[in-house]
Amino acid sequence: MTDRPRTSYTPMDLSRVDPAVVETFGLDRIPLDRPRTATADLLSLAGKVALVTGAGGDGLGNAISHRLAEQGAAVALLDVNADAGVAAAEDIAQRWDVRTLPVTANV
């Protein structure tokens, strides 16, 4: 992640908006003065832990594990096949440089 300058939004001028519209939609309560946040920062899962079932194969569980790891999450990979879980965990840890834990389980 890069350090981007955080700038505030300019307050909205509601003087020309019909007061009934402002009241109905609460336009005067919109938090326009909050800092801007990059989408990548909003999607970051750094410091989070994900638990994914069926992650040892080559299907949806494995794909989800990769996407979560790509965003920085540590991933616990659950699968009924211990060898497949270990292989997937090693692949994800090496590819995305995140912590992984293979867990043999049938849920």
Short mmCIF file of N, CA and C in Angstrom, two decimals:
data_model
loop_
_atom_site.label_atom_id
_atom_site.label_comp_id
_atom_site.label_asym_id
_atom_site.label_seq_id
_atom_site.Cartn_x
_atom_site.Cartn_y
_atom_site.Cartn_z
N MET A 1 0.83 -1.17 0.00
CA MET A 1 0.00 0.00 0.00
C MET A 1 0.88 1.24 0.00
N THR A 2 0.43 2.22 -0.71
CA THR A 2 1.21 3.44 -0.78
C THR A 2 0.56 4.51 0.08
N ASP A 3 1.40 5.43 0.57
CA ASP A 3 0.86 6.55 1.32
C ASP A 3 0.34 7.57 0.34
N ARG A 4 -0.94 7.78 0.36
CA ARG A 4 -1.56 8.76 -0.52
C ARG A 4 -2.02 9.93 0.32
N PRO A 5 -1.93 11.12 -0.23
CA PRO A 5 -2.39 12.26 0.55
C PRO A 5 -3.88 12.14 0.84
N ARG A 6 -4.25 12.37 2.05
CA ARG A 6 -5.65 12.33 2.47
C ARG A 6 -6.20 13.74 2.44
N THR A 7 -7.16 13.96 1.59
CA THR A 7 -7.75 15.28 1.50
C THR A 7 -9.21 15.21 1.86
N SER A 8 -9.74 16.28 2.38
CA SER A 8 -11.15 16.34 2.75
C SER A 8 -11.99 16.80 1.57
N TYR A 9 -13.22 16.37 1.57
CA TYR A 9 -14.16 16.84 0.57
C TYR A 9 -14.60 18.25 0.92
N THR A 10 -14.97 19.00 -0.08
CA THR A 10 -15.52 20.33 0.14
C THR A 10 -16.97 20.17 0.58
N PRO A 11 -17.38 20.87 1.64
CA PRO A 11 -18.77 20.75 2.07
C PRO A 11 -19.74 21.10 0.94
N MET A 12 -20.83 20.38 0.89
CA MET A 12 -21.81 20.57 -0.17
C MET A 12 -22.67 21.80 0.15
N ASP A 13 -22.89 22.63 -0.86
CA ASP A 13 -23.76 23.79 -0.71
C ASP A 13 -25.18 23.35 -1.01
N LEU A 14 -26.01 23.27 0.03
CA LEU A 14 -27.39 22.82 -0.12
C LEU A 14 -28.38 23.98 -0.18
N SER A 15 -27.89 25.20 -0.27
CA SER A 15 -28.77 26.37 -0.21
C SER A 15 -29.75 26.43 -1.38
N ARG A 16 -29.41 25.81 -2.52
CA ARG A 16 -30.29 25.86 -3.68
C ARG A 16 -31.11 24.59 -3.84
N VAL A 17 -31.00 23.68 -2.88
CA VAL A 17 -31.76 22.44 -2.95
C VAL A 17 -33.05 22.62 -2.14
N ASP A 18 -34.14 22.13 -2.69
CA ASP A 18 -35.44 22.22 -2.02
C ASP A 18 -35.32 21.62 -0.62
N PRO A 19 -35.70 22.37 0.42
CA PRO A 19 -35.60 21.88 1.80
C PRO A 19 -36.33 20.55 2.03
N ALA A 20 -37.42 20.32 1.30
CA ALA A 20 -38.13 19.05 1.45
C ALA A 20 -37.26 17.89 0.98
N VAL A 21 -36.49 18.10 -0.08
CA VAL A 21 -35.59 17.06 -0.59
C VAL A 21 -34.46 16.82 0.41
N VAL A 22 -33.91 17.90 0.95
CA VAL A 22 -32.84 17.78 1.96
C VAL A 22 -33.35 16.99 3.15
N GLU A 23 -34.56 17.28 3.61
CA GLU A 23 -35.15 16.59 4.76
C GLU A 23 -35.47 15.13 4.45
N THR A 24 -36.09 14.89 3.28
CA THR A 24 -36.50 13.54 2.92
C THR A 24 -35.31 12.59 2.81
N PHE A 25 -34.23 13.05 2.19
CA PHE A 25 -33.08 12.19 1.93
C PHE A 25 -31.93 12.41 2.91
N GLY A 26 -32.12 13.28 3.89
CA GLY A 26 -31.08 13.51 4.89
C GLY A 26 -29.78 14.03 4.31
N LEU A 27 -29.87 14.85 3.28
CA LEU A 27 -28.67 15.32 2.61
C LEU A 27 -27.77 16.14 3.53
N ASP A 28 -28.34 16.73 4.55
CA ASP A 28 -27.53 17.53 5.47
C ASP A 28 -26.75 16.66 6.46
N ARG A 29 -27.01 15.36 6.43
CA ARG A 29 -26.31 14.44 7.34
C ARG A 29 -25.26 13.58 6.64
N ILE A 30 -25.04 13.79 5.35
CA ILE A 30 -24.03 13.02 4.61
C ILE A 30 -22.64 13.44 5.08
N PRO A 31 -21.81 12.47 5.50
CA PRO A 31 -20.47 12.81 6.02
C PRO A 31 -19.47 13.12 4.90
N LEU A 32 -19.56 14.32 4.38
CA LEU A 32 -18.70 14.69 3.27
C LEU A 32 -17.31 15.12 3.70
N ASP A 33 -17.09 15.31 4.98
CA ASP A 33 -15.80 15.80 5.44
C ASP A 33 -14.84 14.68 5.83
N ARG A 34 -15.21 13.44 5.56
CA ARG A 34 -14.32 12.32 5.90
C ARG A 34 -13.17 12.22 4.90
N PRO A 35 -12.05 11.64 5.31
CA PRO A 35 -10.90 11.52 4.40
C PRO A 35 -11.20 10.51 3.29
N ARG A 36 -10.56 10.73 2.15
CA ARG A 36 -10.70 9.80 1.03
C ARG A 36 -9.89 8.55 1.34
N THR A 37 -10.40 7.42 0.95
CA THR A 37 -9.70 6.16 1.15
C THR A 37 -9.66 5.42 -0.18
N ALA A 38 -8.48 4.98 -0.56
CA ALA A 38 -8.34 4.24 -1.81
C ALA A 38 -9.10 2.92 -1.72
N THR A 39 -9.64 2.48 -2.85
CA THR A 39 -10.39 1.22 -2.88
C THR A 39 -9.52 0.06 -2.42
N ALA A 40 -8.25 0.06 -2.80
CA ALA A 40 -7.34 -1.02 -2.39
C ALA A 40 -7.23 -1.07 -0.86
N ASP A 41 -7.24 0.09 -0.21
CA ASP A 41 -7.18 0.11 1.25
C ASP A 41 -8.47 -0.44 1.86
N LEU A 42 -9.60 -0.18 1.22
CA LEU A 42 -10.88 -0.68 1.73
C LEU A 42 -10.97 -2.20 1.59
N LEU A 43 -10.33 -2.75 0.56
CA LEU A 43 -10.39 -4.18 0.31
C LEU A 43 -9.30 -4.97 1.02
N SER A 44 -8.39 -4.29 1.67
CA SER A 44 -7.27 -4.98 2.31
C SER A 44 -7.76 -5.87 3.46
N LEU A 45 -7.23 -7.08 3.50
CA LEU A 45 -7.56 -8.02 4.58
C LEU A 45 -6.33 -8.28 5.45
N ALA A 46 -5.34 -7.41 5.36
CA ALA A 46 -4.14 -7.57 6.18
C ALA A 46 -4.53 -7.59 7.65
N GLY A 47 -3.99 -8.57 8.37
CA GLY A 47 -4.29 -8.70 9.79
C GLY A 47 -5.55 -9.52 10.07
N LYS A 48 -6.24 -9.96 9.05
CA LYS A 48 -7.45 -10.77 9.21
C LYS A 48 -7.12 -12.23 8.95
N VAL A 49 -7.95 -13.12 9.48
CA VAL A 49 -7.77 -14.56 9.28
C VAL A 49 -9.04 -15.11 8.65
N ALA A 50 -8.87 -15.90 7.59
CA ALA A 50 -10.00 -16.52 6.90
C ALA A 50 -9.93 -18.03 7.06
N LEU A 51 -11.08 -18.65 7.18
CA LEU A 51 -11.18 -20.10 7.27
C LEU A 51 -12.00 -20.54 6.06
N VAL A 52 -11.42 -21.35 5.18
CA VAL A 52 -12.08 -21.74 3.94
C VAL A 52 -12.20 -23.26 3.89
N THR A 53 -13.42 -23.75 3.68
CA THR A 53 -13.63 -25.19 3.56
C THR A 53 -13.48 -25.61 2.10
N GLY A 54 -13.05 -26.85 1.90
CA GLY A 54 -12.87 -27.38 0.55
C GLY A 54 -11.76 -26.68 -0.20
N ALA A 55 -10.75 -26.24 0.51
CA ALA A 55 -9.70 -25.41 -0.09
C ALA A 55 -8.56 -26.22 -0.69
N GLY A 56 -8.52 -27.51 -0.45
CA GLY A 56 -7.40 -28.31 -0.91
C GLY A 56 -7.48 -28.76 -2.34
N GLY A 57 -8.64 -28.72 -2.92
CA GLY A 57 -8.79 -29.18 -4.30
C GLY A 57 -8.44 -28.09 -5.30
N ASP A 58 -9.05 -28.19 -6.48
CA ASP A 58 -8.80 -27.18 -7.51
C ASP A 58 -10.09 -26.44 -7.86
N GLY A 59 -11.02 -26.41 -6.92
CA GLY A 59 -12.31 -25.79 -7.17
C GLY A 59 -12.47 -24.44 -6.51
N LEU A 60 -13.70 -24.14 -6.15
CA LEU A 60 -14.07 -22.84 -5.61
C LEU A 60 -13.37 -22.53 -4.30
N GLY A 61 -13.26 -23.50 -3.40
CA GLY A 61 -12.59 -23.26 -2.12
C GLY A 61 -11.15 -22.82 -2.29
N ASN A 62 -10.46 -23.45 -3.22
CA ASN A 62 -9.07 -23.08 -3.49
C ASN A 62 -8.99 -21.69 -4.10
N ALA A 63 -9.88 -21.39 -5.03
CA ALA A 63 -9.89 -20.07 -5.67
C ALA A 63 -10.18 -18.97 -4.64
N ILE A 64 -11.12 -19.22 -3.75
CA ILE A 64 -11.43 -18.25 -2.70
C ILE A 64 -10.23 -18.04 -1.80
N SER A 65 -9.54 -19.12 -1.46
CA SER A 65 -8.34 -19.02 -0.62
C SER A 65 -7.29 -18.14 -1.27
N HIS A 66 -7.10 -18.30 -2.56
CA HIS A 66 -6.13 -17.47 -3.28
C HIS A 66 -6.54 -16.00 -3.26
N ARG A 67 -7.82 -15.71 -3.50
CA ARG A 67 -8.26 -14.31 -3.52
C ARG A 67 -8.13 -13.66 -2.14
N LEU A 68 -8.45 -14.40 -1.09
CA LEU A 68 -8.30 -13.85 0.27
C LEU A 68 -6.83 -13.60 0.59
N ALA A 69 -5.98 -14.54 0.22
CA ALA A 69 -4.54 -14.38 0.45
C ALA A 69 -3.98 -13.22 -0.36
N GLU A 70 -4.48 -13.05 -1.57
CA GLU A 70 -4.03 -11.95 -2.42
C GLU A 70 -4.29 -10.60 -1.74
N GLN A 71 -5.36 -10.52 -0.96
CA GLN A 71 -5.69 -9.29 -0.25
C GLN A 71 -5.02 -9.20 1.12
N GLY A 72 -4.19 -10.20 1.45
CA GLY A 72 -3.38 -10.12 2.66
C GLY A 72 -3.86 -10.92 3.85
N ALA A 73 -4.94 -11.67 3.71
CA ALA A 73 -5.46 -12.46 4.84
C ALA A 73 -4.61 -13.70 5.07
N ALA A 74 -4.45 -14.07 6.33
CA ALA A 74 -3.91 -15.38 6.67
C ALA A 74 -5.06 -16.37 6.42
N VAL A 75 -4.74 -17.56 5.90
CA VAL A 75 -5.80 -18.48 5.50
C VAL A 75 -5.61 -19.85 6.13
N ALA A 76 -6.68 -20.34 6.79
CA ALA A 76 -6.74 -21.73 7.25
C ALA A 76 -7.52 -22.50 6.19
N LEU A 77 -6.87 -23.51 5.60
CA LEU A 77 -7.47 -24.26 4.50
C LEU A 77 -7.97 -25.60 5.02
N LEU A 78 -9.27 -25.78 5.05
CA LEU A 78 -9.87 -27.03 5.52
C LEU A 78 -10.19 -27.92 4.33
N ASP A 79 -9.82 -29.20 4.45
CA ASP A 79 -10.14 -30.15 3.40
C ASP A 79 -10.12 -31.56 3.99
N VAL A 80 -10.88 -32.48 3.42
CA VAL A 80 -10.89 -33.86 3.89
C VAL A 80 -9.63 -34.60 3.48
N ASN A 81 -8.98 -34.13 2.43
CA ASN A 81 -7.75 -34.74 1.93
C ASN A 81 -6.55 -33.98 2.51
N ALA A 82 -5.85 -34.60 3.45
CA ALA A 82 -4.74 -33.94 4.14
C ALA A 82 -3.64 -33.52 3.17
N ASP A 83 -3.27 -34.39 2.25
CA ASP A 83 -2.19 -34.07 1.31
C ASP A 83 -2.56 -32.88 0.41
N ALA A 84 -3.80 -32.86 -0.05
CA ALA A 84 -4.25 -31.75 -0.91
C ALA A 84 -4.27 -30.44 -0.12
N GLY A 85 -4.67 -30.50 1.14
CA GLY A 85 -4.68 -29.30 1.99
C GLY A 85 -3.29 -28.76 2.21
N VAL A 86 -2.34 -29.64 2.48
CA VAL A 86 -0.94 -29.22 2.69
C VAL A 86 -0.38 -28.60 1.42
N ALA A 87 -0.62 -29.25 0.28
CA ALA A 87 -0.10 -28.73 -0.99
C ALA A 87 -0.69 -27.35 -1.31
N ALA A 88 -1.99 -27.20 -1.10
CA ALA A 88 -2.63 -25.90 -1.37
C ALA A 88 -2.10 -24.83 -0.42
N ALA A 89 -1.92 -25.18 0.85
CA ALA A 89 -1.42 -24.22 1.82
C ALA A 89 0.00 -23.77 1.47
N GLU A 90 0.83 -24.71 1.06
CA GLU A 90 2.20 -24.36 0.68
C GLU A 90 2.21 -23.47 -0.56
N ASP A 91 1.37 -23.78 -1.53
CA ASP A 91 1.29 -22.98 -2.75
C ASP A 91 0.85 -21.55 -2.45
N ILE A 92 -0.18 -21.41 -1.65
CA ILE A 92 -0.70 -20.08 -1.32
C ILE A 92 0.30 -19.28 -0.50
N ALA A 93 0.93 -19.94 0.47
CA ALA A 93 1.92 -19.24 1.30
C ALA A 93 3.08 -18.73 0.46
N GLN A 94 3.54 -19.55 -0.46
CA GLN A 94 4.67 -19.16 -1.31
C GLN A 94 4.27 -18.07 -2.31
N ARG A 95 3.11 -18.23 -2.91
CA ARG A 95 2.68 -17.29 -3.95
C ARG A 95 2.32 -15.92 -3.40
N TRP A 96 1.63 -15.87 -2.26
CA TRP A 96 1.12 -14.59 -1.75
C TRP A 96 1.84 -14.10 -0.50
N ASP A 97 2.80 -14.85 0.01
CA ASP A 97 3.57 -14.45 1.18
C ASP A 97 2.67 -14.14 2.38
N VAL A 98 1.77 -15.09 2.68
CA VAL A 98 0.88 -14.97 3.84
C VAL A 98 0.99 -16.24 4.66
N ARG A 99 0.51 -16.16 5.89
CA ARG A 99 0.47 -17.35 6.75
C ARG A 99 -0.68 -18.25 6.31
N THR A 100 -0.42 -19.55 6.28
CA THR A 100 -1.48 -20.51 5.96
C THR A 100 -1.41 -21.64 6.97
N LEU A 101 -2.53 -22.33 7.12
CA LEU A 101 -2.60 -23.48 8.01
C LEU A 101 -3.50 -24.53 7.37
N PRO A 102 -2.94 -25.68 6.95
CA PRO A 102 -3.79 -26.73 6.43
C PRO A 102 -4.43 -27.48 7.58
N VAL A 103 -5.73 -27.74 7.47
CA VAL A 103 -6.47 -28.44 8.52
C VAL A 103 -7.26 -29.57 7.86
N THR A 104 -7.07 -30.79 8.35
CA THR A 104 -7.83 -31.91 7.82
C THR A 104 -9.14 -31.96 8.59
N ALA A 105 -10.26 -31.81 7.87
CA ALA A 105 -11.56 -31.78 8.52
C ALA A 105 -12.64 -32.14 7.51
N ASN A 106 -13.72 -32.66 8.01
CA ASN A 106 -14.91 -32.96 7.20
C ASN A 106 -16.06 -32.21 7.84
N VAL A 107 -16.41 -31.10 7.24
CA VAL A 107 -17.49 -30.29 7.83
C VAL A 107 -18.74 -30.37 7.01
#
